[in-house]
PDB file of C-alpha atoms in Angstrom:
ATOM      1  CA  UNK A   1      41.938 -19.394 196.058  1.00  0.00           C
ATOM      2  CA  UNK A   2      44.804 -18.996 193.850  1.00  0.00           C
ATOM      3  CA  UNK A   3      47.839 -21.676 192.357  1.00  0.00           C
ATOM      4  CA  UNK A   4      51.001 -20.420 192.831  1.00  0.00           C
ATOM      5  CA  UNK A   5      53.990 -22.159 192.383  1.00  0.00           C
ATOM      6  CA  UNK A   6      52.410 -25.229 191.953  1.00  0.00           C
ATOM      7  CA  UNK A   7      50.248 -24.760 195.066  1.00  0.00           C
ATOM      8  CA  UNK A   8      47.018 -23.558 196.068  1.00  0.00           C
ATOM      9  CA  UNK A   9      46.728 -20.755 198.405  1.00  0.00           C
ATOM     10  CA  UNK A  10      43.674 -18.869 200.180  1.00  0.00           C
ATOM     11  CA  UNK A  11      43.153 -15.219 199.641  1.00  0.00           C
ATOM     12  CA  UNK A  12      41.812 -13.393 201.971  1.00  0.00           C
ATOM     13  CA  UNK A  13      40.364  -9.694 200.464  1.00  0.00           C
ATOM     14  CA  UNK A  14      42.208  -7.598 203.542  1.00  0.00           C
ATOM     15  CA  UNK A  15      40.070  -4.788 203.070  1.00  0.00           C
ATOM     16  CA  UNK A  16      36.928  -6.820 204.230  1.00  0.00           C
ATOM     17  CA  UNK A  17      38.416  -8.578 206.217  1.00  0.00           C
ATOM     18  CA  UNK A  18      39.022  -5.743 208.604  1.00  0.00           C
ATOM     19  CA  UNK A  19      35.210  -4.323 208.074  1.00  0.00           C
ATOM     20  CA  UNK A  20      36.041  -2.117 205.286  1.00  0.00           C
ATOM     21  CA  UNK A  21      33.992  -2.442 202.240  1.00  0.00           C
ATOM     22  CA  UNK A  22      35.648  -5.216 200.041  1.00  0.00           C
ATOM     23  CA  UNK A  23      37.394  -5.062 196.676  1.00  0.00           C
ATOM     24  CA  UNK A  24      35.478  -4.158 193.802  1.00  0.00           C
ATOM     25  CA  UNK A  25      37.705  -4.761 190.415  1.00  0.00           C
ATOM     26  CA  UNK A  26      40.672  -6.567 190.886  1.00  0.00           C
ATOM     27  CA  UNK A  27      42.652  -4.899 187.933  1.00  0.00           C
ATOM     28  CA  UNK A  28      46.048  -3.703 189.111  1.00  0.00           C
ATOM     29  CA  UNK A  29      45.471  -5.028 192.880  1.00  0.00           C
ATOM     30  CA  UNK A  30      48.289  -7.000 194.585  1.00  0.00           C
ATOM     31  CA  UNK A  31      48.527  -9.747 196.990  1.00  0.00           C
ATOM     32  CA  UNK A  32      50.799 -10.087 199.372  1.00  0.00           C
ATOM     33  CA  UNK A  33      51.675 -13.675 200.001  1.00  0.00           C
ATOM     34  CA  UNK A  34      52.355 -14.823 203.980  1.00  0.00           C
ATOM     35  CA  UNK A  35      53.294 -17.323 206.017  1.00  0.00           C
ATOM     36  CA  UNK A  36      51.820 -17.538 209.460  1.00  0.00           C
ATOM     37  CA  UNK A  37      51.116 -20.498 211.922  1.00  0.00           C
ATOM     38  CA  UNK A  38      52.676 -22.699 209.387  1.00  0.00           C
ATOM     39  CA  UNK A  39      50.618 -21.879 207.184  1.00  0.00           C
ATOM     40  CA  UNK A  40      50.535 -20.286 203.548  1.00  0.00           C
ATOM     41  CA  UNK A  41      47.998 -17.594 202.536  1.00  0.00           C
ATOM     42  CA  UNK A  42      47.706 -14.591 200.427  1.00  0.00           C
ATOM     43  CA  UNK A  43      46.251 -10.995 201.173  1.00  0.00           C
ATOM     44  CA  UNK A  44      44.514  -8.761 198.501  1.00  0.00           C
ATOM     45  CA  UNK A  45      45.238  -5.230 198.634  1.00  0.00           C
ATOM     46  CA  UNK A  46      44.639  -2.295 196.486  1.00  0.00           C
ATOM     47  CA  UNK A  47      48.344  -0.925 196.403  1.00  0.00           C
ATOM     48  CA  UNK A  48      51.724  -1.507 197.867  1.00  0.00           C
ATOM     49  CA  UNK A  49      53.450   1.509 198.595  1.00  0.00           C
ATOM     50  CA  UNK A  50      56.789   0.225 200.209  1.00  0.00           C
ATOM     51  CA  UNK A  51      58.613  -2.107 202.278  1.00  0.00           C
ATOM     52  CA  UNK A  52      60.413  -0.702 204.893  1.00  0.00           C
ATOM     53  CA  UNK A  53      62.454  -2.713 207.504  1.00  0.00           C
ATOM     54  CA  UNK A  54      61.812  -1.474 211.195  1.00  0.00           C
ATOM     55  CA  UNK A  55      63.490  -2.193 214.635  1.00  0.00           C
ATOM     56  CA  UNK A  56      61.277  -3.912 217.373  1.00  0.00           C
ATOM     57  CA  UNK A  57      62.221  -0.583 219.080  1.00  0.00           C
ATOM     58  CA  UNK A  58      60.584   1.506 216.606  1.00  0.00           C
ATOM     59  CA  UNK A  59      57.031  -0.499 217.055  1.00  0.00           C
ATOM     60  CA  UNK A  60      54.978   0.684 219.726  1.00  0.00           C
ATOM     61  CA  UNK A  61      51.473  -0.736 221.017  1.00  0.00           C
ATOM     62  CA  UNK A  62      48.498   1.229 219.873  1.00  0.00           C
ATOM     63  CA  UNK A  63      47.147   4.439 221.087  1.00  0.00           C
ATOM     64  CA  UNK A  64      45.002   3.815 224.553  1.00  0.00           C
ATOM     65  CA  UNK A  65      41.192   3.656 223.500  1.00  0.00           C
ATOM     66  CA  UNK A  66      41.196   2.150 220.128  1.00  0.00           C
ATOM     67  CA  UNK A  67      39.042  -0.462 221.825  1.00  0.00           C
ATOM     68  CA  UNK A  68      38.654  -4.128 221.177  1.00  0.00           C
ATOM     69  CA  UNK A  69      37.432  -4.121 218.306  1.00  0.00           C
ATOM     70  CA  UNK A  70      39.972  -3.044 216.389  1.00  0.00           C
ATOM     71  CA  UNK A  71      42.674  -4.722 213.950  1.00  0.00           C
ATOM     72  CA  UNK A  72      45.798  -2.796 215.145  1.00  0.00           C
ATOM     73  CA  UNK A  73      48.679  -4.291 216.950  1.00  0.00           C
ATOM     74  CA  UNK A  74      51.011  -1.913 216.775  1.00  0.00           C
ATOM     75  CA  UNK A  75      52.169   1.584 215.334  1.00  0.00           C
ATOM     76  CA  UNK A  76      55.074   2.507 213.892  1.00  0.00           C
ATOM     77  CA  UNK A  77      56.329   6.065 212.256  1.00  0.00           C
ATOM     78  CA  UNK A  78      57.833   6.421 208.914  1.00  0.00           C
ATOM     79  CA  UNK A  79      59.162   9.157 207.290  1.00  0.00           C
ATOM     80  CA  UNK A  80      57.308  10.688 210.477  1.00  0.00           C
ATOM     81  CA  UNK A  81      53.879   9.455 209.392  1.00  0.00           C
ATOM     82  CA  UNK A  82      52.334   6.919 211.792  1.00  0.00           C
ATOM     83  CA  UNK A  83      51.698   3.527 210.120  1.00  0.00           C
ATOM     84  CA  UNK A  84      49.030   1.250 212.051  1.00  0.00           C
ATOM     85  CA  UNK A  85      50.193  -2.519 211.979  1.00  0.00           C
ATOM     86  CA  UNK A  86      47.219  -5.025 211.288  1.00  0.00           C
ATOM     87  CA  UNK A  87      47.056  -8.058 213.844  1.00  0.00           C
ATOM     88  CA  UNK A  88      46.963 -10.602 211.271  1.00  0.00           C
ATOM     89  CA  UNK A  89      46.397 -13.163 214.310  1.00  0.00           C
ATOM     90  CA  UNK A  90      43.178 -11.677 214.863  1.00  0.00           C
ATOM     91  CA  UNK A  91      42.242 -11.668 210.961  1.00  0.00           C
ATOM     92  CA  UNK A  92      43.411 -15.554 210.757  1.00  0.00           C
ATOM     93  CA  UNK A  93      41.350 -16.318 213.980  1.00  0.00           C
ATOM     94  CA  UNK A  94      38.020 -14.582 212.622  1.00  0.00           C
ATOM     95  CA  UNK A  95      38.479 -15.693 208.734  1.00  0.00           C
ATOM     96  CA  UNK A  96      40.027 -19.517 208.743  1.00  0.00           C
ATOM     97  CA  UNK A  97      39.797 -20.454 212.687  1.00  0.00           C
ATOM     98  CA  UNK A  98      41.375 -22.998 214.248  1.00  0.00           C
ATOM     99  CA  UNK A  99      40.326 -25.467 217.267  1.00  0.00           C
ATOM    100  CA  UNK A 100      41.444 -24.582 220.544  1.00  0.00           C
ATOM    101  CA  UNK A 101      40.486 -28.320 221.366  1.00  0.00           C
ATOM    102  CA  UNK A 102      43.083 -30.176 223.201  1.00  0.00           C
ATOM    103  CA  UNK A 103      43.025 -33.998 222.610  1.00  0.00           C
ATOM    104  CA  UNK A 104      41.984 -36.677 225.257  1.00  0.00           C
ATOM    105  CA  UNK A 105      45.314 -38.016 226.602  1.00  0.00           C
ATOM    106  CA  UNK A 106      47.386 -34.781 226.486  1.00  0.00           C
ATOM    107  CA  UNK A 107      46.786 -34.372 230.212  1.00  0.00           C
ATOM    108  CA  UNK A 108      45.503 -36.662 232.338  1.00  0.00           C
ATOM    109  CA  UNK A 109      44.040 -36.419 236.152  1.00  0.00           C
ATOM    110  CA  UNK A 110      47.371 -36.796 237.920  1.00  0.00           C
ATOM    111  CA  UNK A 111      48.799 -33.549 235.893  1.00  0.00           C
ATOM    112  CA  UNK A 112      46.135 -31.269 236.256  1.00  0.00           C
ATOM    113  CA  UNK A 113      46.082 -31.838 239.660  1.00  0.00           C
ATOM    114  CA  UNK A 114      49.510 -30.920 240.215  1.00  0.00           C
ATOM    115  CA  UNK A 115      48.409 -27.764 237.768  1.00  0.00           C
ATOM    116  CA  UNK A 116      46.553 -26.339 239.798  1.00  0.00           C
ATOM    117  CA  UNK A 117      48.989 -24.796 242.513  1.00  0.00           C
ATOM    118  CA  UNK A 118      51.375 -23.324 239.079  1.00  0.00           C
ATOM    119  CA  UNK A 119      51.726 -20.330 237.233  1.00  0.00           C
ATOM    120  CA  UNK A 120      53.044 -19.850 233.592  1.00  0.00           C
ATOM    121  CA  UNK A 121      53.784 -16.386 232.638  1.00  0.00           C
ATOM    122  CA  UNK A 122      52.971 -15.497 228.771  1.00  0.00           C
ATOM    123  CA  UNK A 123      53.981 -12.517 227.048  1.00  0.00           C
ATOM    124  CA  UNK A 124      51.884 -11.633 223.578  1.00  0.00           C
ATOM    125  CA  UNK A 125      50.662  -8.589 222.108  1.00  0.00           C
ATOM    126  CA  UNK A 126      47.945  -9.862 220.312  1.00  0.00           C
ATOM    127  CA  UNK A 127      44.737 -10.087 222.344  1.00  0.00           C
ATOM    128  CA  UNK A 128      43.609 -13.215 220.204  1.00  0.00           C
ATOM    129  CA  UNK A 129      46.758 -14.613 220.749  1.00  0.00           C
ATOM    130  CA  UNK A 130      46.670 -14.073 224.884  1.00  0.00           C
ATOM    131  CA  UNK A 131      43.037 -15.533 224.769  1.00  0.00           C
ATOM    132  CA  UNK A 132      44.385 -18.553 222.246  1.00  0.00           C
ATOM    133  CA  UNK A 133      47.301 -19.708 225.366  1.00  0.00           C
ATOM    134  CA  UNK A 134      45.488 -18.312 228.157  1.00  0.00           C
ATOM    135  CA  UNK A 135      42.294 -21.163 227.689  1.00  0.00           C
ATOM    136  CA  UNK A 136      45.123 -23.538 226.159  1.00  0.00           C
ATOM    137  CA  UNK A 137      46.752 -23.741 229.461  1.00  0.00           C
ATOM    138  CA  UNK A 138      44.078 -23.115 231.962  1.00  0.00           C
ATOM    139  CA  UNK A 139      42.594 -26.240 230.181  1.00  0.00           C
ATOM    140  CA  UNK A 140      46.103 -27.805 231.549  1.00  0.00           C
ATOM    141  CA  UNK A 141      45.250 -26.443 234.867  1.00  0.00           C
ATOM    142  CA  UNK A 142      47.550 -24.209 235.252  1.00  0.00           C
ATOM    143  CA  UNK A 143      47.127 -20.155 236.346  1.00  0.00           C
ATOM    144  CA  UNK A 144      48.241 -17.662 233.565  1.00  0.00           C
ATOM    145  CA  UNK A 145      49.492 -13.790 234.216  1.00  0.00           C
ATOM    146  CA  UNK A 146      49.794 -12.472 230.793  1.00  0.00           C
ATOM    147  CA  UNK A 147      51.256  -9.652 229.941  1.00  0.00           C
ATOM    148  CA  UNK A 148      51.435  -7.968 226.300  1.00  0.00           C
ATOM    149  CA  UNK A 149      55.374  -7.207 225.497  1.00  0.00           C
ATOM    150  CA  UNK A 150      58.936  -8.051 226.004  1.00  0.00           C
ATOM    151  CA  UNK A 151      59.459  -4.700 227.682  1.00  0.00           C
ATOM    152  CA  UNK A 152      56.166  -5.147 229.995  1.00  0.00           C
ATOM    153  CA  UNK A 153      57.566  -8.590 231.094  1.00  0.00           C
ATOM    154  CA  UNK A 154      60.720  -7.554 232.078  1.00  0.00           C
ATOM    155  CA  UNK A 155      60.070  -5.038 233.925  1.00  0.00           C
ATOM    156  CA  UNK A 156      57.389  -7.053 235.767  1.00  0.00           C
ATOM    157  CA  UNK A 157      59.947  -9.719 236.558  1.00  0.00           C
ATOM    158  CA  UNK A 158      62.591  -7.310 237.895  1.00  0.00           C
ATOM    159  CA  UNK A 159      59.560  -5.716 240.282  1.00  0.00           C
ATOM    160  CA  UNK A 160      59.737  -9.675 241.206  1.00  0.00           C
ATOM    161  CA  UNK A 161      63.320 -10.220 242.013  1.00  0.00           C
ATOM    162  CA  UNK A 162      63.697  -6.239 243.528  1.00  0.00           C
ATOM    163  CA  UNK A 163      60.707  -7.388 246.432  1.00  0.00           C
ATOM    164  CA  UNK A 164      63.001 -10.782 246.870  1.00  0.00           C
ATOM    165  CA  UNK A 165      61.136 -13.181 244.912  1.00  0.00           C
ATOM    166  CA  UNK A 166      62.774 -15.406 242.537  1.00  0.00           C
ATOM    167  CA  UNK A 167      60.998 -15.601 239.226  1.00  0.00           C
ATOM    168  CA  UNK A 168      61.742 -19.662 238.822  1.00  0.00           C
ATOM    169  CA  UNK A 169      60.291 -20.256 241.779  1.00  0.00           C
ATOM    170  CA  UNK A 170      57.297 -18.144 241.440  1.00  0.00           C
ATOM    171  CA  UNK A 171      56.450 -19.464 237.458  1.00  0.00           C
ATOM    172  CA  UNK A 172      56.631 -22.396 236.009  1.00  0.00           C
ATOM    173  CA  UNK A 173      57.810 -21.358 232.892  1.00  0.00           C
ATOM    174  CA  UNK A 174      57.175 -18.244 230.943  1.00  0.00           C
ATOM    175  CA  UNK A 175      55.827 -19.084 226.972  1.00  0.00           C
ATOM    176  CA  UNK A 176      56.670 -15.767 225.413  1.00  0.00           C
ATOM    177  CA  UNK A 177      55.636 -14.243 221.620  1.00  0.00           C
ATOM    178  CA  UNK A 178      58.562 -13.532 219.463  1.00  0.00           C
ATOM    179  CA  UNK A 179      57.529 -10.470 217.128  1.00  0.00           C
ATOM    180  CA  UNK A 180      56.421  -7.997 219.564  1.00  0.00           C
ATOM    181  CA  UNK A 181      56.343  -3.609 220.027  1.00  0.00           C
ATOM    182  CA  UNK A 182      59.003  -2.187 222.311  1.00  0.00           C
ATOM    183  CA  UNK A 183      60.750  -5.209 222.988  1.00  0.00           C
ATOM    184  CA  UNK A 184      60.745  -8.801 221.112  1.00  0.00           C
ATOM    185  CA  UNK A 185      60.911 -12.064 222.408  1.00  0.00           C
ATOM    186  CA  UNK A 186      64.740 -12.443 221.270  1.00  0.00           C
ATOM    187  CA  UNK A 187      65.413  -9.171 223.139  1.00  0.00           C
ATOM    188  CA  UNK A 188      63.628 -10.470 226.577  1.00  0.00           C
ATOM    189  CA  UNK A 189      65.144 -13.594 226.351  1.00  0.00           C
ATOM    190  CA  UNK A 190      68.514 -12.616 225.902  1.00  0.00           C
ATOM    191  CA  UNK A 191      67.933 -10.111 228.465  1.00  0.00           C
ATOM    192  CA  UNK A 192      66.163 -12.752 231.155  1.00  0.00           C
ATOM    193  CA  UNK A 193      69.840 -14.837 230.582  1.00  0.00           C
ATOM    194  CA  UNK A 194      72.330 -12.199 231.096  1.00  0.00           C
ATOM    195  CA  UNK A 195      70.473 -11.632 234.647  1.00  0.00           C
ATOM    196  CA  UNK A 196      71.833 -13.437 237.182  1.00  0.00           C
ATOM    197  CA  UNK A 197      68.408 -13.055 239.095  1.00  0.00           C
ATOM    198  CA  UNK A 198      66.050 -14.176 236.094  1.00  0.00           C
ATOM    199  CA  UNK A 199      68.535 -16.609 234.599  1.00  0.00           C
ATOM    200  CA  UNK A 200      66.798 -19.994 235.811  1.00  0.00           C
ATOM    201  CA  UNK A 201      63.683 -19.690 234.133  1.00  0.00           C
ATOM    202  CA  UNK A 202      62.486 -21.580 231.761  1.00  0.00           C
ATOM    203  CA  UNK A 203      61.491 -19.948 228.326  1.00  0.00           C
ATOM    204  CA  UNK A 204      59.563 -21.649 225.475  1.00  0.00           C
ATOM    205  CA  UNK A 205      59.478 -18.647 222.493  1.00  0.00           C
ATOM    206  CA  UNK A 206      55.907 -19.150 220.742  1.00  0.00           C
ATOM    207  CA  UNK A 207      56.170 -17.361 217.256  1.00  0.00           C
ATOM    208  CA  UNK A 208      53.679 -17.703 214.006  1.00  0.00           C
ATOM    209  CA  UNK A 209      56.675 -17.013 212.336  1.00  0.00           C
ATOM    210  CA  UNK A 210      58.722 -20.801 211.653  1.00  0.00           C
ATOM    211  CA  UNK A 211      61.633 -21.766 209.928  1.00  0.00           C
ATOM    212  CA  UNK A 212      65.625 -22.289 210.423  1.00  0.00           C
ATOM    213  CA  UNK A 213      66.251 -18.277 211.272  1.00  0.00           C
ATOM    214  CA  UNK A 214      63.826 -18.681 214.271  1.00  0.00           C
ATOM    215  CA  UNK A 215      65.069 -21.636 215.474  1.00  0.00           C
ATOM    216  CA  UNK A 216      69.249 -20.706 215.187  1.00  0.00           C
ATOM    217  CA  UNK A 217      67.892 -17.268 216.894  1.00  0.00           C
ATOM    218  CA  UNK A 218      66.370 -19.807 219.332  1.00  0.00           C
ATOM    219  CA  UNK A 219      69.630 -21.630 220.482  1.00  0.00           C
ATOM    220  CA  UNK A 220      71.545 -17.964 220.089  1.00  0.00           C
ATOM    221  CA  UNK A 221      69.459 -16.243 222.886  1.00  0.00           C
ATOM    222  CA  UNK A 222      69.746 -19.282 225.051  1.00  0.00           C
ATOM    223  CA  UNK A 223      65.761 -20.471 225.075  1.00  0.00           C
ATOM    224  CA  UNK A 224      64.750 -23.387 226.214  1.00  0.00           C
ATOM    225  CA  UNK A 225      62.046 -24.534 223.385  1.00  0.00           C
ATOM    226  CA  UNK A 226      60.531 -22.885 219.988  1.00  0.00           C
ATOM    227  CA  UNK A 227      56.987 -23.426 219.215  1.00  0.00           C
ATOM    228  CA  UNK A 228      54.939 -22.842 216.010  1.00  0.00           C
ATOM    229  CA  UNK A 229      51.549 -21.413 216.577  1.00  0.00           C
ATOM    230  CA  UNK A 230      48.742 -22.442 217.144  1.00  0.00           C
ATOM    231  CA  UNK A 231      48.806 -25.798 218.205  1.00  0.00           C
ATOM    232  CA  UNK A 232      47.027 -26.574 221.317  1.00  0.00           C
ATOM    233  CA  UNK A 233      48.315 -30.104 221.742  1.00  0.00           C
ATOM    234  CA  UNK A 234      51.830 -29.207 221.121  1.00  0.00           C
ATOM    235  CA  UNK A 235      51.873 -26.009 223.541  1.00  0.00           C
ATOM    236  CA  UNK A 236      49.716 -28.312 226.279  1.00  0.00           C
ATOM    237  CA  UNK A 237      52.441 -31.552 225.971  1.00  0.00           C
ATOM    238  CA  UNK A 238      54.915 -28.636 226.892  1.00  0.00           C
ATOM    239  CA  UNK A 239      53.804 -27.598 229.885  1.00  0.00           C
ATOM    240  CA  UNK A 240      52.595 -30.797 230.738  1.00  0.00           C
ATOM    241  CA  UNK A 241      56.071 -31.837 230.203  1.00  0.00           C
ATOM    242  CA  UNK A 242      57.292 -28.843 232.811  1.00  0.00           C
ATOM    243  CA  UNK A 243      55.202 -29.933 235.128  1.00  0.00           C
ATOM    244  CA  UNK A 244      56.708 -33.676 235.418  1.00  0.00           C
ATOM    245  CA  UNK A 245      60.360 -32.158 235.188  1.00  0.00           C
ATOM    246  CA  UNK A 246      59.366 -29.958 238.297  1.00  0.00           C
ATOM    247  CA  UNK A 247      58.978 -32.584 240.434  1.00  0.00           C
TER     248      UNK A 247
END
């Protein structure tokens, strides 16, 4: 734990925390201080090299065959050297956990019922955070495809519309991850609304990143909600909330 600012912080030794051996002297180490899930917490490293800004085009999933047990969610290249990107989401899930629990009176029999005979499409490339929504909304009732990145998605919806479906009426809604490789939520939103085929459906951005630049970026691509991770209740009263308006 650490005080900063007036306020008390965990820090998480990021070495360790990925199954390396942990930090032995702290003299001259650094940590990087986060905000995820609406929460604030602090990451002890060794060294910082550099910050470098990078294009959601320039992030790419991981190599095929890294396996599951693995802390990468993405690669990058700078200065043509290949930078792995940690899945903090899978750190956060593993170190500090949170309940998946949804509370009694979130859903109740009528809703679930109706549930059952939806879809909800989610798009997230981290495999915690697919597993985190995934038993979130099957609790509601509902059947998830999930799929791991903006680029994925779209091209799975415009398969859709090209054998004459119509996404809207095949999904409920789609709940889609903001900070993603190869194509971001922003991107596939933006993307979904300048389509007159994919136009109508409903999208509810899910980011662990909050704050007023999400939310104007929100109301700029033209998506329906913005949700802070991880809150079960909150992402269940959504769809629950879809459901009703669908009738």
């Amino acid at each position: 734990m650490a005080n900063i600012r007036g306020g008390t912080i965990p820090i998480m030794d990021l070495a360790m925390a990925t199954g390396s051996a942990g930090m032995i002297s702290l003299v001259n180490s650094f940590v990087i201080i986060t905000e995820y899930n609406t929460k604030v917490q602090g990451f002890l490293v060794h060294s910082v090299e550099r910050i470098v800004n990078m294009n959601w085009e320039e992030i790419h999933p991981p190599p095929k065959g890294t396996g599951r047990d693995h802390y990468l969610t993405a690669v990058t290249r700078v200065d043509n050297q290949l930078v792995e990107i940690i899945d903090v989401e899978k750190i956060l899930a593993e170190v500090a956990p949170v309940s998946e629990e949804i509370s009694i009176g979130v859903i109740d029999a009528e809703v679930h019922h109706k549930a059952v005979s939806l879809r909800v499409l989610t798009v997230d490339d981290s495999s915690v955070a697919r597993k985190q929504v995934s038993r979130c909304l099957e609790t509601v009732g509902v059947e998830v495809v999930a799929l791991n990145d903006g680029r994925q998605a779209l091209d799975y919806l415009l398969k859709m519309v090209a054998e004459g479906k119509k996404p809207e009426e095949e999904f409920l809604m789609m709940i889609s991850d903001i900070e993603m490789p190869e194509m971001d939520g922003y991107t596939l939103t933006a993307a979904i609304r300048n389509d007159p085929r994919l136009q109508k459906m409903h999208i509810t951005l899910h980011t662990s990143l909050s704050g007023v630049f999400n939310q104007a970026m929100v109301k700029k691509v033209g998506a329906d909600d913005f949700l802070a991770k991880f809150r079960p209740d909150d992402l269940a009263a959504r769809v629950v909330a879809r459901i009703k308006a669908a009738e």
